[in-house]
Coordinates of C-alpha atoms and ligand atoms in Angstrom, one line a residue:
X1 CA 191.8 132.2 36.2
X2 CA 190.5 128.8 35.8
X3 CA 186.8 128.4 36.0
X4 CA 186.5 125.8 38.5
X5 CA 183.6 124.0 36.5
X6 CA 184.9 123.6 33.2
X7 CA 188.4 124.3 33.4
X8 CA 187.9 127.1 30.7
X9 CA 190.8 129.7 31.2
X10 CA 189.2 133.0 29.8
X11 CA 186.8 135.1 32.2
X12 CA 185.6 138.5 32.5
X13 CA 185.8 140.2 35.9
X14 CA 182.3 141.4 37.0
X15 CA 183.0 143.0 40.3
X16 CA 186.3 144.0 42.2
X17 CA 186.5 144.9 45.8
X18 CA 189.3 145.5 48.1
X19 CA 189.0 142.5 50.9
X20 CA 191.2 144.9 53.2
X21 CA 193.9 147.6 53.0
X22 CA 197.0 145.4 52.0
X23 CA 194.9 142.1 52.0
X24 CA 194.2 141.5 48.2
X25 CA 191.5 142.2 46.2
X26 CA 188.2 140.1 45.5
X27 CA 187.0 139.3 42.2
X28 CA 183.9 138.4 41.2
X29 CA 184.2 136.2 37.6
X30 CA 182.3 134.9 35.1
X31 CA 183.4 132.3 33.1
X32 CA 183.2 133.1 29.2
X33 CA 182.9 129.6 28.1
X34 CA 179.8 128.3 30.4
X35 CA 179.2 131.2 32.3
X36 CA 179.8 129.5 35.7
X37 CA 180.6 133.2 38.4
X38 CA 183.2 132.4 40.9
X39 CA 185.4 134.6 43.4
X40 CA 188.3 135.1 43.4
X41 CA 190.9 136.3 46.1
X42 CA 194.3 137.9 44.9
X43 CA 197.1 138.7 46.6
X44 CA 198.6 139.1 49.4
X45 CA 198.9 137.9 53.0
X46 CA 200.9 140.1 54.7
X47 CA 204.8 138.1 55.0
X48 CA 205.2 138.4 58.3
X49 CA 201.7 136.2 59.3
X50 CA 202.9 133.2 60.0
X51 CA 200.9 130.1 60.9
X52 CA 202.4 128.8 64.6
X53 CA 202.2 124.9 64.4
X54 CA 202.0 122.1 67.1
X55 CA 204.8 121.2 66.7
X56 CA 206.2 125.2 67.5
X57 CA 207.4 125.2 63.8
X58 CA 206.2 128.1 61.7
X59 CA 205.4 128.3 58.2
X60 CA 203.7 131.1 55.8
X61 CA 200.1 131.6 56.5
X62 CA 198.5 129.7 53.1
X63 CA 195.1 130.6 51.8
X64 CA 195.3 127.3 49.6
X65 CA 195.7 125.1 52.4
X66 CA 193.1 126.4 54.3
X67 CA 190.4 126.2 51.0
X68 CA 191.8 122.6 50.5
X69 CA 191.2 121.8 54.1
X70 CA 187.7 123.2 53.9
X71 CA 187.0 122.2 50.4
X72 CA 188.2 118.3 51.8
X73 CA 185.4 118.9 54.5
X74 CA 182.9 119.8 52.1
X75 CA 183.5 117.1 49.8
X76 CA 179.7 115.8 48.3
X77 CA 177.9 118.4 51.0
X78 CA 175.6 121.1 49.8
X79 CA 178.1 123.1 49.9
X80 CA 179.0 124.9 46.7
X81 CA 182.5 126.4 45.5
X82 CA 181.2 129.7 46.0
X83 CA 180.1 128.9 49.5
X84 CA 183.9 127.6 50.5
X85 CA 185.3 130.1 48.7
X86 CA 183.6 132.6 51.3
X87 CA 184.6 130.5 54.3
X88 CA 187.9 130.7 53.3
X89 CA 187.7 134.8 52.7
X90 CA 185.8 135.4 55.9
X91 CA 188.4 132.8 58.1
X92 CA 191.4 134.7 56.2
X93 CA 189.9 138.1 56.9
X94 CA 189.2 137.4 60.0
X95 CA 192.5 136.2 61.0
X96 CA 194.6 139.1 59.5
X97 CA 192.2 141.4 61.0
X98 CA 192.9 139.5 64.1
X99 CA 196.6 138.6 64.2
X100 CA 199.9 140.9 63.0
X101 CA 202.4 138.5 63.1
X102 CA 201.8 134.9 64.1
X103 CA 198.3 133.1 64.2
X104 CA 198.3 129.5 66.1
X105 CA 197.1 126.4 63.7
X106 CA 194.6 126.0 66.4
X107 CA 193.6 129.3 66.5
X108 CA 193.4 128.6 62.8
X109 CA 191.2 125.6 63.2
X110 CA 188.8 126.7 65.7
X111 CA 187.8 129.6 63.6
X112 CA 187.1 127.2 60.3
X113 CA 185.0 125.0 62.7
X114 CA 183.0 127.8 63.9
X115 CA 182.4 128.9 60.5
X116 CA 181.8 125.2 59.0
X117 CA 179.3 124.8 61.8
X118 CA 177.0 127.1 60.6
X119 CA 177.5 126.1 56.8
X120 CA 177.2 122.3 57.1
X121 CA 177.5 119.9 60.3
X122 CA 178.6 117.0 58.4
X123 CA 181.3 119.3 57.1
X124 CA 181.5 120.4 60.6
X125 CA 182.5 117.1 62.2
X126 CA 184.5 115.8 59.4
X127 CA 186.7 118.9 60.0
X128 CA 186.7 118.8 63.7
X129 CA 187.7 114.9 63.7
X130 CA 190.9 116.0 61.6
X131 CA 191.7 119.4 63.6
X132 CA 191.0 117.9 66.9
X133 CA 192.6 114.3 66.5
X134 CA 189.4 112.6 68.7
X135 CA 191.4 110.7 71.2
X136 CA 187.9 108.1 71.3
X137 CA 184.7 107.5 69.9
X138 CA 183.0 109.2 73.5
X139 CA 184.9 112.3 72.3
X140 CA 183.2 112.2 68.6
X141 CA 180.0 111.5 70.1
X142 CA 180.1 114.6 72.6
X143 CA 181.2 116.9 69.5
X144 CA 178.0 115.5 67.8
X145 CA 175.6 116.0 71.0
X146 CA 176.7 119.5 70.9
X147 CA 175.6 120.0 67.7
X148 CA 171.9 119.5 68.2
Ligands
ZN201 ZN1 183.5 127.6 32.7

C-alpha cells in the first residue's frame, strides 16, 4: 500500500479485522519509512450492489468514488485521512448491510451527509451543495439554519 503521507510503498500490517462476512477485510498499517498508521479496506463489494443513478443508469457500487467525494468535502478541514477513511468504511458498511442488490445514489448521498454532519459542518455543506444541486441561495441558507 501507499502510505498516504509520504508515498513510501513498504508497511507492516498492525491489525486485521474482517469489516463483514464477504465485505473485505480492514487493515490497520503502519508506514515503515515515517511511521504514518492508516487503514485500509480490501476487497470486495459484493457484484451485484449496484449504485442506481438519477439518471436510472446503474453502475458498480465504488468505494473510491465515495472516499474521493468525501475526501473533496474535507479538503483543508480538521478532518484527517484516518477520519475519511472511517466515513467511508462506516457509509460502505452501512450500505451493504442495508441493501442486497441496488442502493440509490441518493440513498448514497444522504447517508455521507448524515455522517459528514457529525464530522465537520463545513464538510457538511460543501457536500450537501454538490449532492443536493441547491436550486437557490434560500435553499443553502435553510441547509445552514438547520445546522445550528
Ligand atoms: Zn510514510
Amino acid at each position: 500500500m501507499r502510505c498516504p503521507k509520504c508515498a513510501c510503498l513498504d508497511d507492516k500490517v498492525v491489525d486485521s479485522r474482517a469489516v463483514k462476512e464477504g465485505a473485505g477485510v480492514r487493515r490497520r498499517r503502519e508506514c515503515l519509512s515515517c511511521g504514518y498508521r492508516y487503514t485500509t479496506i480490501e476487497g470486495i463489494i459484493p457484484e451485484e450492489l449496484k449504485v442506481v443513478k438519477r439518471t436510472g443508469d446503474r453502475e458498480e457500487f465504488d468505494r473510491d468514488k465515495l472516499r474521493r467525494g468525501i475526501a473533496n468535502a474535507c479538503y483543508k478541514r480538521p478532518v484527517t485521512p484516518d477520519d475519511v477513511d472511517k466515513a467511508v468504511e462506516e457509509v460502505a458498511t452501512s450500505l451493504l448491510r442495508d441493501f442486497d442488490k441496488e442502493v440509490a445514489s441518493s440513498e448514497i448521498g444522504r447517508r455521507v451527509m448524515e455522517r459528514l454532519r457529525g464530522t465537520d459542518q463545513v464538510a457538511y455543506v460543501r457536500f450537501a451543495s454538490v449532492y443536493r444541486k441547491f436550486q437557490d441561495v434560500d435553499e443553502f441558507i435553510e441547509e445552514i439554519r438547520q445546522l445550528k
